Coordinates of C-alpha atoms in Angstrom, one line a residue:
M1 CA -36.7 64.9 -51.2
N2 CA -36.9 63.4 -47.7
I3 CA -35.7 65.7 -45.0
R4 CA -34.7 64.0 -41.7
P5 CA -36.0 65.8 -38.6
F6 CA -33.4 67.7 -36.7
K7 CA -32.3 65.8 -33.6
R8 CA -30.8 67.9 -30.9
P9 CA -27.7 66.4 -29.4
Q10 CA -28.2 64.8 -26.0
P11 CA -26.6 66.8 -23.1
V12 CA -23.4 65.2 -21.7
R13 CA -24.1 63.4 -18.4
L14 CA -21.0 61.8 -16.9
G15 CA -21.0 59.0 -14.4
V16 CA -18.4 57.0 -12.6
L17 CA -19.3 53.5 -11.2
L18 CA -17.1 52.3 -8.3
L19 CA -17.2 48.5 -8.0
N20 CA -16.5 46.5 -4.9
L21 CA -17.2 43.2 -3.4
G22 CA -19.6 44.3 -0.6
G23 CA -20.1 43.0 2.9
P24 CA -22.9 42.4 5.4
E25 CA -23.8 45.5 7.3
K26 CA -25.5 43.7 10.2
L27 CA -25.5 40.2 11.5
A28 CA -28.8 39.3 9.8
D29 CA -27.1 40.0 6.5
V30 CA -24.3 37.4 7.0
E31 CA -26.0 34.3 5.6
P32 CA -27.5 36.0 2.4
F33 CA -24.1 37.7 1.8
L34 CA -22.3 34.3 2.0
R35 CA -24.9 32.8 -0.3
N36 CA -24.3 35.5 -2.9
L37 CA -20.5 35.1 -2.5
F38 CA -20.3 31.3 -2.9
S39 CA -22.9 31.1 -5.6
D40 CA -20.8 33.4 -7.9
P41 CA -18.8 31.2 -10.3
S42 CA -16.4 34.0 -11.0
I43 CA -15.3 33.9 -7.4
I44 CA -15.4 30.2 -6.7
R45 CA -16.1 28.0 -9.8
L46 CA -17.3 24.4 -9.6
P47 CA -16.7 22.0 -12.4
I48 CA -20.4 21.3 -12.7
P49 CA -22.3 24.6 -13.2
A50 CA -25.6 23.2 -12.0
L51 CA -24.2 22.6 -8.6
Q52 CA -23.0 26.2 -8.1
R53 CA -26.2 27.6 -6.6
P54 CA -26.9 24.6 -4.3
F55 CA -23.2 24.8 -3.2
G56 CA -23.5 28.5 -2.3
W57 CA -26.6 27.8 -0.2
L58 CA -25.0 24.9 1.6
I59 CA -21.7 26.7 2.4
A60 CA -23.6 29.8 3.5
R61 CA -25.6 27.6 5.9
L62 CA -22.6 25.8 7.2
R63 CA -20.4 29.0 7.7
R64 CA -23.1 31.4 8.9
G65 CA -22.5 30.7 12.7
K66 CA -18.7 31.1 12.5
S67 CA -19.0 34.2 10.2
R68 CA -21.5 35.9 12.5
R69 CA -19.2 35.5 15.4
L70 CA -16.4 37.1 13.5
Y71 CA -18.5 40.1 12.5
E72 CA -19.7 40.4 16.1
K73 CA -16.0 41.0 17.0
I74 CA -15.7 44.0 14.6
G75 CA -18.9 45.7 15.7
G76 CA -21.7 43.6 14.2
G77 CA -21.0 44.2 10.5
S78 CA -18.7 45.3 7.7
P79 CA -18.0 49.1 7.3
Q80 CA -17.2 48.6 3.6
R81 CA -20.5 50.1 2.2
R82 CA -20.1 53.2 4.4
I83 CA -16.5 53.7 3.5
T84 CA -17.1 53.0 -0.2
T85 CA -19.9 55.6 -0.2
E86 CA -17.5 58.1 1.5
Q87 CA -14.9 57.3 -1.2
A88 CA -17.5 58.0 -3.9
A89 CA -18.4 61.3 -2.4
A90 CA -14.7 62.3 -2.0
L91 CA -14.1 61.3 -5.6
Q92 CA -17.1 63.3 -6.9
D93 CA -15.8 66.3 -5.0
E94 CA -12.3 65.9 -6.3
L95 CA -13.5 65.6 -9.9
A96 CA -15.6 68.8 -9.4
R97 CA -12.5 70.5 -8.0
Q98 CA -10.6 69.5 -11.2
G99 CA -13.4 70.9 -13.3
V100 CA -15.2 67.6 -14.2
Q101 CA -18.8 67.3 -13.2
A102 CA -19.7 63.7 -12.8
R103 CA -22.0 61.6 -10.6
V104 CA -20.2 58.8 -8.8
Y105 CA -22.1 55.6 -8.0
V106 CA -21.4 52.5 -5.9
G107 CA -22.1 49.0 -7.1
M108 CA -21.3 45.8 -5.2
V109 CA -20.9 42.2 -6.4
C110 CA -22.3 40.4 -3.4
W111 CA -24.2 42.9 -1.3
H112 CA -26.2 46.1 -1.5
P113 CA -26.2 48.3 -3.4
L114 CA -25.9 45.5 -5.9
I115 CA -24.5 46.3 -9.3
E116 CA -27.8 45.4 -10.9
S117 CA -29.8 48.0 -8.8
T118 CA -27.1 50.7 -9.3
F119 CA -27.3 50.1 -13.0
Q120 CA -31.0 50.9 -13.0
Q121 CA -30.1 54.2 -11.2
V122 CA -27.5 55.0 -13.9
L123 CA -30.2 54.4 -16.6
Q124 CA -32.7 56.6 -14.7
D125 CA -30.2 59.4 -14.5
R126 CA -29.6 59.1 -18.3
I127 CA -25.9 59.0 -18.0
T128 CA -24.3 59.4 -21.5
H129 CA -20.7 58.3 -20.6
L130 CA -19.8 55.9 -17.8
V131 CA -16.4 55.3 -16.4
V132 CA -16.2 51.9 -14.6
L133 CA -13.7 52.0 -11.8
P134 CA -13.2 48.8 -9.7
L135 CA -11.8 49.3 -6.2
F136 CA -9.4 46.5 -6.9
P137 CA -6.0 47.9 -7.9
H138 CA -4.8 44.4 -9.0
F139 CA -6.7 42.6 -11.7
S140 CA -8.1 39.2 -11.1
V141 CA -10.9 37.3 -12.7
T142 CA -12.2 36.7 -9.1
T143 CA -12.5 40.4 -8.3
T144 CA -12.5 42.9 -11.2
G145 CA -13.6 40.1 -13.6
A146 CA -16.5 39.1 -11.4
A147 CA -17.7 42.6 -11.1
A148 CA -17.3 43.4 -14.8
K149 CA -19.2 40.3 -15.8
K150 CA -22.2 41.4 -13.7
L151 CA -22.2 44.8 -15.2
I152 CA -21.8 43.6 -18.8
R153 CA -24.7 41.3 -18.2
C154 CA -26.8 44.3 -17.2
F155 CA -25.9 46.1 -20.5
D156 CA -26.7 43.0 -22.5
Q157 CA -30.1 42.6 -20.9
H158 CA -30.9 46.2 -21.9
G159 CA -29.9 45.8 -25.6
G160 CA -26.4 47.1 -25.0
V161 CA -27.7 50.6 -24.1
R162 CA -26.1 51.9 -27.2
E163 CA -26.5 55.5 -26.4
M164 CA -24.3 55.2 -23.3
R165 CA -20.6 55.2 -23.9
R166 CA -18.5 53.5 -21.3
S167 CA -14.8 53.1 -20.4
Y168 CA -13.3 50.6 -18.1
V169 CA -10.3 50.9 -15.7
T170 CA -9.1 47.4 -15.2
R171 CA -5.9 47.8 -13.1
Y172 CA -3.8 50.5 -11.4
E173 CA -1.2 48.6 -9.5
T174 CA 1.4 51.3 -9.9
E175 CA -0.8 54.4 -10.2
P176 CA 1.2 57.2 -8.5
G177 CA -1.6 58.4 -6.2
Y178 CA -2.2 54.8 -5.0
I179 CA 1.5 54.3 -4.4
A180 CA 1.9 57.6 -2.7
A181 CA -1.0 56.9 -0.3
L182 CA 0.4 53.4 0.6
T183 CA 3.9 54.9 1.1
D184 CA 2.6 57.8 3.3
L185 CA 0.7 55.4 5.6
I186 CA 3.6 53.0 5.8
A187 CA 6.1 55.7 6.7
E188 CA 3.7 57.2 9.3
E189 CA 3.2 53.8 11.0
M190 CA 6.9 53.0 11.0
R191 CA 7.5 56.1 13.2
R192 CA 5.3 54.5 15.9
F193 CA 7.7 51.6 16.7
P194 CA 10.0 51.7 19.7
D195 CA 12.9 51.5 17.2
P196 CA 11.8 53.4 14.1
R197 CA 14.9 52.7 12.0
P198 CA 13.8 51.3 8.7
E199 CA 16.2 48.3 8.9
A200 CA 14.7 47.4 12.3
I201 CA 11.2 47.0 11.0
Q202 CA 10.0 44.0 8.9
L203 CA 7.3 45.0 6.4
L204 CA 4.8 42.2 5.7
F205 CA 2.6 42.9 2.7
S206 CA -0.5 40.8 3.2
A207 CA -2.8 40.3 0.1
H208 CA -6.1 38.4 -0.2
S209 CA -5.2 35.0 -1.6
I210 CA -6.9 33.5 -4.7
P211 CA -6.8 29.9 -6.0
T212 CA -3.5 29.2 -7.7
K213 CA -5.2 27.7 -10.7
Y214 CA -6.2 31.2 -11.8
V215 CA -2.6 32.4 -11.7
E216 CA -1.5 29.2 -13.5
R217 CA -4.0 30.1 -16.3
G218 CA -2.6 33.6 -16.7
D219 CA -4.3 35.7 -14.1
P220 CA -2.0 38.6 -13.5
Y221 CA -3.0 39.1 -9.8
L222 CA 0.3 37.9 -8.3
R223 CA 2.4 39.8 -10.8
H224 CA 0.4 43.0 -10.1
H225 CA 1.1 42.7 -6.4
E226 CA 4.8 42.3 -7.0
Q227 CA 4.8 45.4 -9.2
T228 CA 3.0 47.4 -6.5
I229 CA 5.5 46.3 -3.8
A230 CA 8.4 47.2 -6.1
A231 CA 7.0 50.7 -6.7
V232 CA 6.3 51.2 -2.9
M233 CA 9.8 50.1 -2.0
T234 CA 11.4 52.4 -4.5
V235 CA 9.5 55.4 -3.1
L236 CA 10.3 54.3 0.5
E237 CA 14.0 54.1 -0.3
R238 CA 13.9 57.6 -1.7
R239 CA 12.1 58.9 1.4
L240 CA 14.0 56.9 4.1
G241 CA 17.4 56.5 2.5
T242 CA 17.2 52.7 2.7
R243 CA 14.8 49.8 2.0
P244 CA 13.2 48.1 5.0
P245 CA 13.2 44.3 4.7
H246 CA 9.9 43.1 3.3
R247 CA 7.9 40.0 2.3
L248 CA 4.6 39.2 0.6
S249 CA 2.1 36.8 2.1
F250 CA -1.5 35.8 1.5
Q251 CA -4.6 35.6 3.8
S252 CA -8.3 34.8 3.7
K253 CA -8.0 31.3 2.2
V254 CA -11.4 29.5 1.9
G255 CA -12.0 25.9 1.0
P256 CA -9.7 22.9 0.3
V257 CA -8.3 24.0 -3.1
R258 CA -4.7 25.2 -3.4
W259 CA -4.4 29.0 -2.9
L260 CA -1.5 31.4 -3.3
E261 CA 1.2 31.0 -0.6
P262 CA 2.9 31.6 1.7
S263 CA 0.1 32.3 4.1
T264 CA 0.3 35.3 6.4
E265 CA 0.0 32.9 9.4
D266 CA 2.9 30.8 8.3
T267 CA 5.0 33.8 7.5
L268 CA 4.5 35.3 10.9
R269 CA 5.6 32.1 12.5
R270 CA 8.7 32.1 10.3
L271 CA 9.5 35.7 11.0
A272 CA 9.2 35.0 14.8
G273 CA 11.6 32.1 14.4
E274 CA 14.1 34.3 12.6
G275 CA 14.0 36.7 15.6
H276 CA 12.1 39.7 14.2
E277 CA 10.6 41.8 16.9
Q278 CA 9.0 44.6 15.0
I279 CA 6.6 43.7 12.2
L280 CA 4.4 46.1 10.2
T281 CA 1.6 44.5 8.1
V282 CA 0.5 46.3 5.0
P283 CA -3.0 45.3 3.7
I284 CA -2.0 45.7 0.1
S285 CA -5.2 44.3 -1.5
F286 CA -7.7 46.3 0.5
V287 CA -8.5 49.9 -0.2
S288 CA -11.1 50.1 2.6
E289 CA -11.5 48.5 6.0
H290 CA -13.3 45.2 6.0
I291 CA -13.3 41.9 8.0
E292 CA -10.0 41.0 6.4
T293 CA -8.3 44.0 8.1
L294 CA -10.4 44.5 11.2
Y295 CA -10.6 40.9 12.2
E296 CA -7.9 38.9 10.5
L297 CA -5.1 41.4 10.8
D298 CA -6.1 43.3 13.9
I299 CA -7.4 40.5 16.0
Q300 CA -6.4 37.1 14.7
Y301 CA -2.9 37.9 13.6
Q302 CA -2.3 40.2 16.5
A303 CA -3.0 37.3 18.8
L304 CA -0.8 35.1 16.8
A305 CA 2.1 37.6 16.9
Q306 CA 1.9 37.6 20.7
E307 CA 1.7 33.8 20.8
V308 CA 4.9 33.3 18.8
G309 CA 6.8 36.1 20.6
I310 CA 6.6 39.1 18.4
P311 CA 6.4 42.0 20.9
H312 CA 5.7 44.8 18.4
F313 CA 3.1 44.1 15.8
R314 CA 1.3 46.9 14.0
R315 CA -0.9 47.3 10.9
V316 CA -1.1 50.0 8.3
P317 CA -4.6 51.4 7.9
A318 CA -6.5 50.8 4.7
L319 CA -6.5 53.7 2.2
N320 CA -10.1 54.6 2.7
C321 CA -10.3 58.4 1.7
H322 CA -6.6 59.2 1.8
R323 CA -6.2 62.4 -0.2
A324 CA -3.5 61.0 -2.6
F325 CA -5.6 57.9 -3.3
I326 CA -8.7 59.9 -4.1
R327 CA -6.6 62.2 -6.4
G328 CA -5.2 59.0 -8.0
L329 CA -8.7 57.7 -8.7
A330 CA -9.7 61.1 -10.2
G331 CA -6.6 60.9 -12.5
L332 CA -7.7 57.4 -13.7
V333 CA -11.2 58.8 -14.5
R334 CA -9.8 61.8 -16.4
A335 CA -7.5 59.5 -18.3
R336 CA -10.4 57.3 -19.4
L337 CA -12.5 60.3 -20.3
A338 CA -9.6 61.6 -22.4
A339 CA -9.3 58.3 -24.2
G340 CA -13.0 57.4 -24.6
Y341 CA -14.7 60.8 -24.6
P342 CA -13.2 64.3 -25.2
L343 CA -12.1 65.7 -21.9
Q344 CA -12.8 69.1 -23.2
A345 CA -16.5 68.2 -23.6
A346 CA -16.6 66.9 -20.0
E347 CA -15.1 70.1 -18.7
Q348 CA -17.6 72.2 -20.8
A349 CA -20.4 70.1 -19.3
A350 CA -19.0 70.9 -15.8
G351 CA -19.3 74.6 -16.7
G352 CA -22.9 74.3 -17.5

């Protein structure tokens, strides 16, 4: 009779991987960051795959000067890595407070720490269950899809890493903590206007645009934003007693293809023509400060507002480490653990 040797169960080691796009931390990083960005077919896809890498190098070389000047205006680099690291630490602390011991990692699509290098750290730490949590509340193949593809490629290159169970959060456009954080920040900023009455303030939800061809092929990005706005307006009405007027626009278009509209620039001009004097922009796509908020909204569109005669133009801060947002992320992690791995085992692991 053959007796199999006793194999002790592997101790539970929980990990959470936060995924984000990334951004250059200093001016010398700008060109290689752009090269990574425009070479990624999940973000900008060319009809001829062989041209993707040369295209990325060419566009990075052509845009480096302009992009460097923009980053100079916001302090010489993007704060996204620092803020994402702070979000990871806050999430790890919140999970521990809720009785779940997990290590939270950060992986970026286009800049350091790249997903590939973070994956190696996850392997070294012998994580047994990994929850993948993109910092993109609204799913798109250009954001969550691009990040997930890189991670899945890492797993495939290591034979699937069968001993590691993993769960994916793909969207959370109406997650209560996310909505609460947005609503809190909007309500707080509304009180700073000369006339704080809700009906006197025009809310402008500004989202990062994507090529319309993706939406036409079924990408839910636009629909998810509309659902977020509907949820926010419901909570605001409950808190304020009325709904402020609001619109959705899109920013950060790159290249000649057709992107989601109306643009934030055109919308500001239209609002000025309609006589609006108090406009509050809400960076709905961005959970951390980046060049889209610090330059486009705070500098470029602030100047445009003055130019077209909007005397009071303000911007809601990005979520960063807002307590409700971090609690919401923790709830998403716990939900995935409950679905893909017994939460009781996770809590037992936290207890030693």
